[in-house]
């Protein structure tokens, strides 16, 4: 099984601006987020996982146990998140009052690939990170 824990540096994104538009992020914050090269950190303590992403705009942190619902604040308000772990992936479904996203974080020995789908529009983006 591949190791999930570690730090990952953003290298590039595909279709990220279109995804941010789909979820309703305004132009200026969208441009700031898109210009950021965040670091993602994944940690595990027993059954509790933490995924933290530091961006220019803000730090996003999810603390969860697989299968449980956790509430987080998004740029558009509060959202309900459920995480599951399967093989080399951490999967997340996030539901807010205005949208639903599905995030697949796929880990390899030296990388993290995030596939993010805006469910309502079908807009998909990919974000690529290298393990530090």
mmCIF file of N, CA and C in Angstrom:
data_model
loop_
_atom_site.group_PDB
_atom_site.id
_atom_site.type_symbol
_atom_site.label_atom_id
_atom_site.label_comp_id
_atom_site.label_asym_id
_atom_site.label_seq_id
_atom_site.Cartn_x
_atom_site.Cartn_y
_atom_site.Cartn_z
ATOM 1 N N UNK A 1 0.846 -1.197 0.000
ATOM 2 C CA UNK A 1 0.000 0.000 0.000
ATOM 3 C C UNK A 1 0.878 1.241 0.000
ATOM 4 N N UNK A 2 0.520 2.209 -0.813
ATOM 5 C CA UNK A 2 1.274 3.445 -0.920
ATOM 6 C C UNK A 2 1.094 4.278 0.351
ATOM 7 N N UNK A 3 2.118 5.041 0.698
ATOM 8 C CA UNK A 3 2.054 5.899 1.876
ATOM 9 C C UNK A 3 1.310 7.183 1.540
ATOM 10 N N UNK A 4 0.271 7.490 2.319
ATOM 11 C CA UNK A 4 -0.496 8.719 2.120
ATOM 12 C C UNK A 4 0.168 9.906 2.819
ATOM 13 N N UNK A 5 0.699 9.656 4.014
ATOM 14 C CA UNK A 5 1.228 10.748 4.822
ATOM 15 C C UNK A 5 2.421 11.398 4.144
ATOM 16 N N UNK A 6 2.493 12.721 4.306
ATOM 17 C CA UNK A 6 3.616 13.464 3.762
ATOM 18 C C UNK A 6 3.211 14.856 3.357
ATOM 19 N N UNK A 7 4.159 15.555 2.722
ATOM 20 C CA UNK A 7 3.930 16.908 2.216
ATOM 21 C C UNK A 7 4.087 16.873 0.711
ATOM 22 N N UNK A 8 3.241 17.662 0.036
ATOM 23 C CA UNK A 8 3.186 17.646 -1.422
ATOM 24 C C UNK A 8 3.130 19.082 -1.936
ATOM 25 N N UNK A 9 4.002 19.407 -2.883
ATOM 26 C CA UNK A 9 4.067 20.746 -3.466
ATOM 27 C C UNK A 9 3.313 20.774 -4.790
ATOM 28 N N UNK A 10 2.420 21.750 -4.935
ATOM 29 C CA UNK A 10 1.664 21.910 -6.176
ATOM 30 C C UNK A 10 2.606 22.207 -7.332
ATOM 31 N N UNK A 11 2.388 21.543 -8.472
ATOM 32 C CA UNK A 11 3.189 21.784 -9.669
ATOM 33 C C UNK A 11 2.379 22.394 -10.808
ATOM 34 N N UNK A 12 1.151 21.899 -11.017
ATOM 35 C CA UNK A 12 0.335 22.440 -12.103
ATOM 36 C C UNK A 12 -1.112 22.007 -11.915
ATOM 37 N N UNK A 13 -1.998 22.700 -12.634
ATOM 38 C CA UNK A 13 -3.423 22.378 -12.614
ATOM 39 C C UNK A 13 -3.959 22.389 -14.033
ATOM 40 N N UNK A 14 -5.018 21.636 -14.251
ATOM 41 C CA UNK A 14 -5.720 21.624 -15.526
ATOM 42 C C UNK A 14 -7.195 21.929 -15.264
ATOM 43 N N UNK A 15 -7.717 22.943 -15.937
ATOM 44 C CA UNK A 15 -9.141 23.315 -15.881
ATOM 45 C C UNK A 15 -9.564 23.834 -14.506
ATOM 46 N N UNK A 16 -8.606 24.311 -13.707
ATOM 47 C CA UNK A 16 -8.911 24.752 -12.349
ATOM 48 C C UNK A 16 -9.759 26.018 -12.345
ATOM 49 N N UNK A 17 -9.452 26.983 -13.219
ATOM 50 C CA UNK A 17 -10.231 28.213 -13.265
ATOM 51 C C UNK A 17 -11.689 27.924 -13.617
ATOM 52 N N UNK A 18 -11.913 27.027 -14.561
ATOM 53 C CA UNK A 18 -13.290 26.657 -14.936
ATOM 54 C C UNK A 18 -14.015 26.005 -13.763
ATOM 55 N N UNK A 19 -13.301 25.187 -13.000
ATOM 56 C CA UNK A 19 -13.904 24.568 -11.812
ATOM 57 C C UNK A 19 -14.289 25.639 -10.796
ATOM 58 N N UNK A 20 -13.377 26.578 -10.524
ATOM 59 C CA UNK A 20 -13.672 27.638 -9.554
ATOM 60 C C UNK A 20 -14.866 28.483 -9.996
ATOM 61 N N UNK A 21 -14.967 28.755 -11.301
ATOM 62 C CA UNK A 21 -16.141 29.462 -11.826
ATOM 63 C C UNK A 21 -17.407 28.661 -11.548
ATOM 64 N N UNK A 22 -17.343 27.354 -11.779
ATOM 65 C CA UNK A 22 -18.521 26.497 -11.618
ATOM 66 C C UNK A 22 -19.045 26.503 -10.188
ATOM 67 N N UNK A 23 -18.144 26.606 -9.206
ATOM 68 C CA UNK A 23 -18.608 26.603 -7.810
ATOM 69 C C UNK A 23 -18.904 28.010 -7.309
ATOM 70 N N UNK A 24 -18.747 29.026 -8.192
ATOM 71 C CA UNK A 24 -19.171 30.378 -7.848
ATOM 72 C C UNK A 24 -18.127 31.257 -7.188
ATOM 73 N N UNK A 25 -16.847 30.941 -7.329
ATOM 74 C CA UNK A 25 -15.810 31.790 -6.735
ATOM 75 C C UNK A 25 -15.673 33.059 -7.581
ATOM 76 N N UNK A 26 -15.757 34.253 -6.970
ATOM 77 C CA UNK A 26 -15.635 35.509 -7.709
ATOM 78 C C UNK A 26 -14.257 35.654 -8.369
ATOM 79 N N UNK A 27 -14.172 36.541 -9.359
ATOM 80 C CA UNK A 27 -12.985 36.689 -10.202
ATOM 81 C C UNK A 27 -11.692 36.921 -9.408
ATOM 82 N N UNK A 28 -11.648 37.911 -8.539
ATOM 83 C CA UNK A 28 -10.388 38.255 -7.858
ATOM 84 C C UNK A 28 -9.917 37.110 -6.955
ATOM 85 N N UNK A 29 -10.765 36.560 -6.062
ATOM 86 C CA UNK A 29 -10.287 35.403 -5.285
ATOM 87 C C UNK A 29 -9.917 34.220 -6.172
ATOM 88 N N UNK A 30 -10.648 34.033 -7.266
ATOM 89 C CA UNK A 30 -10.360 32.939 -8.196
ATOM 90 C C UNK A 30 -8.956 33.080 -8.774
ATOM 91 N N UNK A 31 -8.596 34.290 -9.191
ATOM 92 C CA UNK A 31 -7.265 34.530 -9.749
ATOM 93 C C UNK A 31 -6.183 34.343 -8.691
ATOM 94 N N UNK A 32 -6.458 34.768 -7.460
ATOM 95 C CA UNK A 32 -5.484 34.589 -6.375
ATOM 96 C C UNK A 32 -5.268 33.101 -6.078
ATOM 97 N N UNK A 33 -6.355 32.346 -5.985
ATOM 98 C CA UNK A 33 -6.248 30.909 -5.712
ATOM 99 C C UNK A 33 -5.520 30.206 -6.853
ATOM 100 N N UNK A 34 -5.865 30.556 -8.085
ATOM 101 C CA UNK A 34 -5.253 29.908 -9.249
ATOM 102 C C UNK A 34 -3.757 30.202 -9.339
ATOM 103 N N UNK A 35 -3.317 31.373 -8.859
ATOM 104 C CA UNK A 35 -1.906 31.748 -8.919
ATOM 105 C C UNK A 35 -1.088 31.118 -7.793
ATOM 106 N N UNK A 36 -1.756 30.576 -6.806
ATOM 107 C CA UNK A 36 -1.085 29.997 -5.647
ATOM 108 C C UNK A 36 -0.505 28.624 -5.984
ATOM 109 N N UNK A 37 0.615 28.309 -5.358
ATOM 110 C CA UNK A 37 1.210 26.980 -5.452
ATOM 111 C C UNK A 37 1.197 26.364 -4.061
ATOM 112 N N UNK A 38 0.054 25.819 -3.657
ATOM 113 C CA UNK A 38 -0.095 25.364 -2.281
ATOM 114 C C UNK A 38 0.732 24.124 -1.952
ATOM 115 N N UNK A 39 0.953 23.969 -0.668
ATOM 116 C CA UNK A 39 1.535 22.745 -0.131
ATOM 117 C C UNK A 39 0.417 22.001 0.579
ATOM 118 N N UNK A 40 0.278 20.718 0.267
ATOM 119 C CA UNK A 40 -0.698 19.860 0.936
ATOM 120 C C UNK A 40 0.048 18.976 1.912
ATOM 121 N N UNK A 41 -0.469 18.895 3.120
ATOM 122 C CA UNK A 41 0.113 18.017 4.133
ATOM 123 C C UNK A 41 -0.945 17.008 4.564
ATOM 124 N N UNK A 42 -0.576 15.736 4.575
ATOM 125 C CA UNK A 42 -1.480 14.668 4.997
ATOM 126 C C UNK A 42 -0.852 13.989 6.210
ATOM 127 N N UNK A 43 -1.638 13.905 7.296
ATOM 128 C CA UNK A 43 -1.165 13.269 8.529
ATOM 129 C C UNK A 43 -2.213 12.285 9.021
ATOM 130 N N UNK A 44 -1.757 11.304 9.782
ATOM 131 C CA UNK A 44 -2.665 10.338 10.385
ATOM 132 C C UNK A 44 -2.244 10.115 11.826
ATOM 133 N N UNK A 45 -3.251 10.088 12.707
ATOM 134 C CA UNK A 45 -3.030 9.785 14.114
ATOM 135 C C UNK A 45 -4.088 8.772 14.504
ATOM 136 N N UNK A 46 -3.737 7.485 14.478
ATOM 137 C CA UNK A 46 -4.714 6.431 14.729
ATOM 138 C C UNK A 46 -5.732 6.396 13.608
ATOM 139 N N UNK A 47 -7.019 6.554 13.958
ATOM 140 C CA UNK A 47 -8.091 6.564 12.959
ATOM 141 C C UNK A 47 -8.382 7.961 12.419
ATOM 142 N N UNK A 48 -7.726 8.983 12.974
ATOM 143 C CA UNK A 48 -7.999 10.367 12.597
ATOM 144 C C UNK A 48 -6.977 10.845 11.576
ATOM 145 N N UNK A 49 -7.494 11.384 10.485
ATOM 146 C CA UNK A 49 -6.679 11.912 9.395
ATOM 147 C C UNK A 49 -6.799 13.429 9.364
ATOM 148 N N UNK A 50 -5.732 14.091 8.925
ATOM 149 C CA UNK A 50 -5.742 15.540 8.712
ATOM 150 C C UNK A 50 -5.176 15.818 7.322
ATOM 151 N N UNK A 51 -5.920 16.593 6.549
ATOM 152 C CA UNK A 51 -5.430 17.083 5.255
ATOM 153 C C UNK A 51 -5.452 18.601 5.351
ATOM 154 N N UNK A 52 -4.284 19.210 5.186
ATOM 155 C CA UNK A 52 -4.164 20.669 5.280
ATOM 156 C C UNK A 52 -3.577 21.198 3.972
ATOM 157 N N UNK A 53 -4.216 22.238 3.433
ATOM 158 C CA UNK A 53 -3.715 22.889 2.225
ATOM 159 C C UNK A 53 -3.544 24.372 2.507
ATOM 160 N N UNK A 54 -2.317 24.858 2.368
ATOM 161 C CA UNK A 54 -2.015 26.276 2.565
ATOM 162 C C UNK A 54 -1.979 26.961 1.210
ATOM 163 N N UNK A 55 -2.844 27.989 1.035
ATOM 164 C CA UNK A 55 -2.873 28.767 -0.202
ATOM 165 C C UNK A 55 -2.637 30.234 0.125
ATOM 166 N N UNK A 56 -2.524 31.068 -0.905
ATOM 167 C CA UNK A 56 -2.372 32.505 -0.700
ATOM 168 C C UNK A 56 -3.594 33.104 -0.012
ATOM 169 N N UNK A 57 -4.763 32.564 -0.319
ATOM 170 C CA UNK A 57 -6.011 33.131 0.182
ATOM 171 C C UNK A 57 -6.311 32.677 1.607
ATOM 172 N N UNK A 58 -6.096 31.380 1.889
ATOM 173 C CA UNK A 58 -6.428 30.858 3.208
ATOM 174 C C UNK A 58 -5.852 29.457 3.371
ATOM 175 N N UNK A 59 -5.945 28.941 4.586
ATOM 176 C CA UNK A 59 -5.559 27.567 4.871
ATOM 177 C C UNK A 59 -6.824 26.750 5.032
ATOM 178 N N UNK A 60 -6.900 25.632 4.327
ATOM 179 C CA UNK A 60 -8.038 24.723 4.420
ATOM 180 C C UNK A 60 -7.562 23.477 5.157
ATOM 181 N N UNK A 61 -8.297 23.089 6.185
ATOM 182 C CA UNK A 61 -7.915 21.902 6.943
ATOM 183 C C UNK A 61 -9.132 21.018 7.166
ATOM 184 N N UNK A 62 -8.964 19.739 6.865
ATOM 185 C CA UNK A 62 -9.989 18.738 7.126
ATOM 186 C C UNK A 62 -9.425 17.769 8.155
ATOM 187 N N UNK A 63 -10.156 17.568 9.239
ATOM 188 C CA UNK A 63 -9.809 16.566 10.244
ATOM 189 C C UNK A 63 -10.975 15.595 10.278
ATOM 190 N N UNK A 64 -10.697 14.311 10.005
ATOM 191 C CA UNK A 64 -11.803 13.379 9.820
ATOM 192 C C UNK A 64 -11.412 11.951 10.167
ATOM 193 N N UNK A 65 -12.435 11.161 10.411
ATOM 194 C CA UNK A 65 -12.320 9.710 10.446
ATOM 195 C C UNK A 65 -13.130 9.207 9.263
ATOM 196 N N UNK A 66 -12.596 8.242 8.508
ATOM 197 C CA UNK A 66 -13.310 7.763 7.324
ATOM 198 C C UNK A 66 -14.753 7.364 7.630
ATOM 199 N N UNK A 67 -15.666 7.806 6.751
ATOM 200 C CA UNK A 67 -17.078 7.474 6.871
ATOM 201 C C UNK A 67 -17.889 8.436 7.709
ATOM 202 N N UNK A 68 -17.243 9.278 8.499
ATOM 203 C CA UNK A 68 -17.961 10.233 9.330
ATOM 204 C C UNK A 68 -18.132 11.555 8.585
ATOM 205 N N UNK A 69 -19.207 12.277 8.911
ATOM 206 C CA UNK A 69 -19.467 13.577 8.310
ATOM 207 C C UNK A 69 -18.788 14.659 9.147
ATOM 208 N N UNK A 70 -18.047 15.544 8.467
ATOM 209 C CA UNK A 70 -17.439 16.690 9.140
ATOM 210 C C UNK A 70 -17.882 17.958 8.430
ATOM 211 N N UNK A 71 -18.117 19.002 9.215
ATOM 212 C CA UNK A 71 -18.552 20.274 8.658
ATOM 213 C C UNK A 71 -17.351 21.201 8.528
ATOM 214 N N UNK A 72 -17.252 21.879 7.392
ATOM 215 C CA UNK A 72 -16.161 22.827 7.171
ATOM 216 C C UNK A 72 -16.711 24.095 6.548
ATOM 217 N N UNK A 73 -15.940 25.156 6.691
ATOM 218 C CA UNK A 73 -16.302 26.420 6.068
ATOM 219 C C UNK A 73 -15.623 26.510 4.708
ATOM 220 N N UNK A 74 -16.410 26.853 3.688
ATOM 221 C CA UNK A 74 -15.875 27.047 2.345
ATOM 222 C C UNK A 74 -15.992 28.526 1.994
ATOM 223 N N UNK A 75 -15.496 28.902 0.831
ATOM 224 C CA UNK A 75 -15.614 30.297 0.395
ATOM 225 C C UNK A 75 -17.079 30.684 0.211
ATOM 226 N N UNK A 76 -17.962 29.702 0.036
ATOM 227 C CA UNK A 76 -19.375 29.975 -0.178
ATOM 228 C C UNK A 76 -20.261 29.658 1.018
ATOM 229 N N UNK A 77 -19.674 29.354 2.161
ATOM 230 C CA UNK A 77 -20.462 29.016 3.340
ATOM 231 C C UNK A 77 -20.052 27.666 3.915
ATOM 232 N N UNK A 78 -20.943 27.070 4.688
ATOM 233 C CA UNK A 78 -20.636 25.804 5.347
ATOM 234 C C UNK A 78 -20.934 24.625 4.421
ATOM 235 N N UNK A 79 -20.180 23.531 4.615
ATOM 236 C CA UNK A 79 -20.357 22.338 3.792
ATOM 237 C C UNK A 79 -20.195 21.094 4.648
ATOM 238 N N UNK A 80 -20.865 20.036 4.234
ATOM 239 C CA UNK A 80 -20.759 18.723 4.856
ATOM 240 C C UNK A 80 -19.812 17.877 4.015
ATOM 241 N N UNK A 81 -18.870 17.203 4.664
ATOM 242 C CA UNK A 81 -17.864 16.405 3.976
ATOM 243 C C UNK A 81 -17.862 14.985 4.513
ATOM 244 N N UNK A 82 -17.743 14.024 3.606
ATOM 245 C CA UNK A 82 -17.560 12.629 3.990
ATOM 246 C C UNK A 82 -16.350 12.119 3.231
ATOM 247 N N UNK A 83 -15.414 11.505 3.952
ATOM 248 C CA UNK A 83 -14.193 10.962 3.370
ATOM 249 C C UNK A 83 -14.218 9.442 3.462
ATOM 250 N N UNK A 84 -13.720 8.792 2.431
ATOM 251 C CA UNK A 84 -13.517 7.349 2.446
ATOM 252 C C UNK A 84 -12.113 7.075 1.924
ATOM 253 N N UNK A 85 -11.570 5.931 2.298
ATOM 254 C CA UNK A 85 -10.236 5.541 1.853
ATOM 255 C C UNK A 85 -10.345 4.192 1.179
ATOM 256 N N UNK A 86 -9.772 4.115 -0.021
ATOM 257 C CA UNK A 86 -9.827 2.881 -0.802
ATOM 258 C C UNK A 86 -8.544 2.768 -1.619
ATOM 259 N N UNK A 87 -7.841 1.659 -1.449
ATOM 260 C CA UNK A 87 -6.589 1.412 -2.175
ATOM 261 C C UNK A 87 -5.635 2.588 -2.009
ATOM 262 N N UNK A 88 -5.286 3.270 -3.099
ATOM 263 C CA UNK A 88 -4.325 4.374 -3.061
ATOM 264 C C UNK A 88 -5.010 5.736 -3.113
ATOM 265 N N UNK A 89 -6.283 5.799 -2.675
ATOM 266 C CA UNK A 89 -7.068 7.031 -2.814
ATOM 267 C C UNK A 89 -7.771 7.423 -1.508
ATOM 268 N N UNK A 90 -7.831 8.724 -1.296
ATOM 269 C CA UNK A 90 -8.722 9.302 -0.291
ATOM 270 C C UNK A 90 -9.787 10.046 -1.087
ATOM 271 N N UNK A 91 -11.045 9.642 -0.902
ATOM 272 C CA UNK A 91 -12.147 10.244 -1.640
ATOM 273 C C UNK A 91 -12.981 11.113 -0.700
ATOM 274 N N UNK A 92 -13.460 12.229 -1.229
ATOM 275 C CA UNK A 92 -14.220 13.202 -0.446
ATOM 276 C C UNK A 92 -15.443 13.634 -1.239
ATOM 277 N N UNK A 93 -16.579 13.630 -0.578
ATOM 278 C CA UNK A 93 -17.780 14.252 -1.141
ATOM 279 C C UNK A 93 -18.103 15.439 -0.255
ATOM 280 N N UNK A 94 -18.234 16.615 -0.888
ATOM 281 C CA UNK A 94 -18.523 17.847 -0.164
ATOM 282 C C UNK A 94 -19.828 18.426 -0.684
ATOM 283 N N UNK A 95 -20.776 18.643 0.245
ATOM 284 C CA UNK A 95 -22.078 19.197 -0.120
ATOM 285 C C UNK A 95 -22.309 20.487 0.641
ATOM 286 N N UNK A 96 -22.563 21.550 -0.129
ATOM 287 C CA UNK A 96 -22.929 22.829 0.476
ATOM 288 C C UNK A 96 -24.351 23.152 0.031
ATOM 289 N N UNK A 97 -24.844 24.320 0.422
ATOM 290 C CA UNK A 97 -26.185 24.730 -0.010
ATOM 291 C C UNK A 97 -26.240 24.994 -1.507
ATOM 292 N N UNK A 98 -25.089 25.282 -2.132
ATOM 293 C CA UNK A 98 -25.095 25.693 -3.535
ATOM 294 C C UNK A 98 -24.434 24.716 -4.501
ATOM 295 N N UNK A 99 -23.648 23.770 -4.005
ATOM 296 C CA UNK A 99 -22.987 22.832 -4.909
ATOM 297 C C UNK A 99 -22.538 21.559 -4.193
ATOM 298 N N UNK A 100 -22.218 20.562 -5.002
ATOM 299 C CA UNK A 100 -21.621 19.320 -4.521
ATOM 300 C C UNK A 100 -20.346 19.078 -5.320
ATOM 301 N N UNK A 101 -19.269 18.726 -4.613
ATOM 302 C CA UNK A 101 -18.035 18.353 -5.295
ATOM 303 C C UNK A 101 -17.616 16.961 -4.845
ATOM 304 N N UNK A 102 -16.932 16.289 -5.749
ATOM 305 C CA UNK A 102 -16.313 15.000 -5.436
ATOM 306 C C UNK A 102 -14.825 15.148 -5.704
ATOM 307 N N UNK A 103 -14.022 14.795 -4.707
ATOM 308 C CA UNK A 103 -12.572 14.934 -4.811
ATOM 309 C C UNK A 103 -11.942 13.562 -4.639
ATOM 310 N N UNK A 104 -11.105 13.190 -5.572
ATOM 311 C CA UNK A 104 -10.321 11.960 -5.442
ATOM 312 C C UNK A 104 -8.872 12.380 -5.318
ATOM 313 N N UNK A 105 -8.256 12.018 -4.213
ATOM 314 C CA UNK A 105 -6.825 12.261 -4.013
ATOM 315 C C UNK A 105 -6.128 10.917 -4.213
ATOM 316 N N UNK A 106 -5.381 10.800 -5.301
ATOM 317 C CA UNK A 106 -4.699 9.541 -5.609
ATOM 318 C C UNK A 106 -3.205 9.721 -5.334
ATOM 319 N N UNK A 107 -2.665 8.806 -4.534
ATOM 320 C CA UNK A 107 -1.283 8.898 -4.088
ATOM 321 C C UNK A 107 -0.413 7.865 -4.801
ATOM 322 N N UNK A 108 0.808 8.290 -5.152
ATOM 323 C CA UNK A 108 1.826 7.367 -5.644
ATOM 324 C C UNK A 108 3.043 7.541 -4.747
ATOM 325 N N UNK A 109 4.099 6.835 -5.055
ATOM 326 C CA UNK A 109 5.314 6.934 -4.266
ATOM 327 C C UNK A 109 5.866 8.357 -4.240
ATOM 328 N N UNK A 110 5.692 9.095 -5.353
ATOM 329 C CA UNK A 110 6.288 10.419 -5.435
ATOM 330 C C UNK A 110 5.319 11.544 -5.796
ATOM 331 N N UNK A 111 3.980 11.272 -5.765
ATOM 332 C CA UNK A 111 3.057 12.335 -6.167
ATOM 333 C C UNK A 111 1.671 12.182 -5.548
ATOM 334 N N UNK A 112 0.905 13.242 -5.706
ATOM 335 C CA UNK A 112 -0.515 13.296 -5.348
ATOM 336 C C UNK A 112 -1.225 13.921 -6.542
ATOM 337 N N UNK A 113 -2.261 13.263 -7.021
ATOM 338 C CA UNK A 113 -3.077 13.813 -8.098
ATOM 339 C C UNK A 113 -4.485 13.989 -7.551
ATOM 340 N N UNK A 114 -4.981 15.215 -7.618
ATOM 341 C CA UNK A 114 -6.348 15.502 -7.183
ATOM 342 C C UNK A 114 -7.227 15.645 -8.414
ATOM 343 N N UNK A 115 -8.309 14.892 -8.456
ATOM 344 C CA UNK A 115 -9.329 15.029 -9.484
ATOM 345 C C UNK A 115 -10.565 15.568 -8.783
ATOM 346 N N UNK A 116 -10.994 16.756 -9.186
ATOM 347 C CA UNK A 116 -12.095 17.443 -8.507
ATOM 348 C C UNK A 116 -13.233 17.639 -9.507
ATOM 349 N N UNK A 117 -14.417 17.181 -9.130
ATOM 350 C CA UNK A 117 -15.588 17.278 -10.003
ATOM 351 C C UNK A 117 -16.664 18.124 -9.352
ATOM 352 N N UNK A 118 -17.161 19.121 -10.097
ATOM 353 C CA UNK A 118 -18.350 19.866 -9.687
ATOM 354 C C UNK A 118 -19.529 19.065 -10.222
ATOM 355 N N UNK A 119 -20.255 18.419 -9.332
ATOM 356 C CA UNK A 119 -21.265 17.440 -9.726
ATOM 357 C C UNK A 119 -22.349 18.052 -10.601
ATOM 358 N N UNK A 120 -22.855 19.219 -10.237
ATOM 359 C CA UNK A 120 -23.981 19.803 -10.952
ATOM 360 C C UNK A 120 -23.662 20.114 -12.418
ATOM 361 N N UNK A 121 -22.457 20.605 -12.691
ATOM 362 C CA UNK A 121 -22.108 20.979 -14.069
ATOM 363 C C UNK A 121 -21.288 19.918 -14.792
ATOM 364 N N UNK A 122 -20.706 18.995 -14.028
ATOM 365 C CA UNK A 122 -19.824 18.003 -14.633
ATOM 366 C C UNK A 122 -18.424 18.533 -14.900
ATOM 367 N N UNK A 123 -18.114 19.750 -14.449
ATOM 368 C CA UNK A 123 -16.784 20.326 -14.648
ATOM 369 C C UNK A 123 -15.767 19.557 -13.821
ATOM 370 N N UNK A 124 -14.674 19.154 -14.486
ATOM 371 C CA UNK A 124 -13.625 18.369 -13.828
ATOM 372 C C UNK A 124 -12.303 19.109 -13.954
ATOM 373 N N UNK A 125 -11.551 19.160 -12.872
ATOM 374 C CA UNK A 125 -10.201 19.700 -12.934
ATOM 375 C C UNK A 125 -9.238 18.706 -12.298
ATOM 376 N N UNK A 126 -7.981 18.864 -12.644
ATOM 377 C CA UNK A 126 -6.922 18.036 -12.077
ATOM 378 C C UNK A 126 -5.860 18.953 -11.490
ATOM 379 N N UNK A 127 -5.338 18.566 -10.331
ATOM 380 C CA UNK A 127 -4.242 19.299 -9.711
ATOM 381 C C UNK A 127 -3.140 18.288 -9.407
ATOM 382 N N UNK A 128 -1.915 18.650 -9.753
ATOM 383 C CA UNK A 128 -0.782 17.733 -9.649
ATOM 384 C C UNK A 128 0.217 18.254 -8.628
ATOM 385 N N UNK A 129 0.653 17.378 -7.732
ATOM 386 C CA UNK A 129 1.576 17.715 -6.659
ATOM 387 C C UNK A 129 2.710 16.685 -6.628
ATOM 388 N N UNK A 130 3.909 17.149 -6.251
ATOM 389 C CA UNK A 130 5.024 16.209 -6.062
ATOM 390 C C UNK A 130 5.312 16.080 -4.570
ATOM 391 N N UNK A 131 5.696 14.870 -4.185
ATOM 392 C CA UNK A 131 5.995 14.597 -2.774
ATOM 393 C C UNK A 131 7.302 15.296 -2.412
ATOM 394 N N UNK A 132 7.297 15.963 -1.272
ATOM 395 C CA UNK A 132 8.515 16.630 -0.767
ATOM 396 C C UNK A 132 9.294 15.693 0.132
#
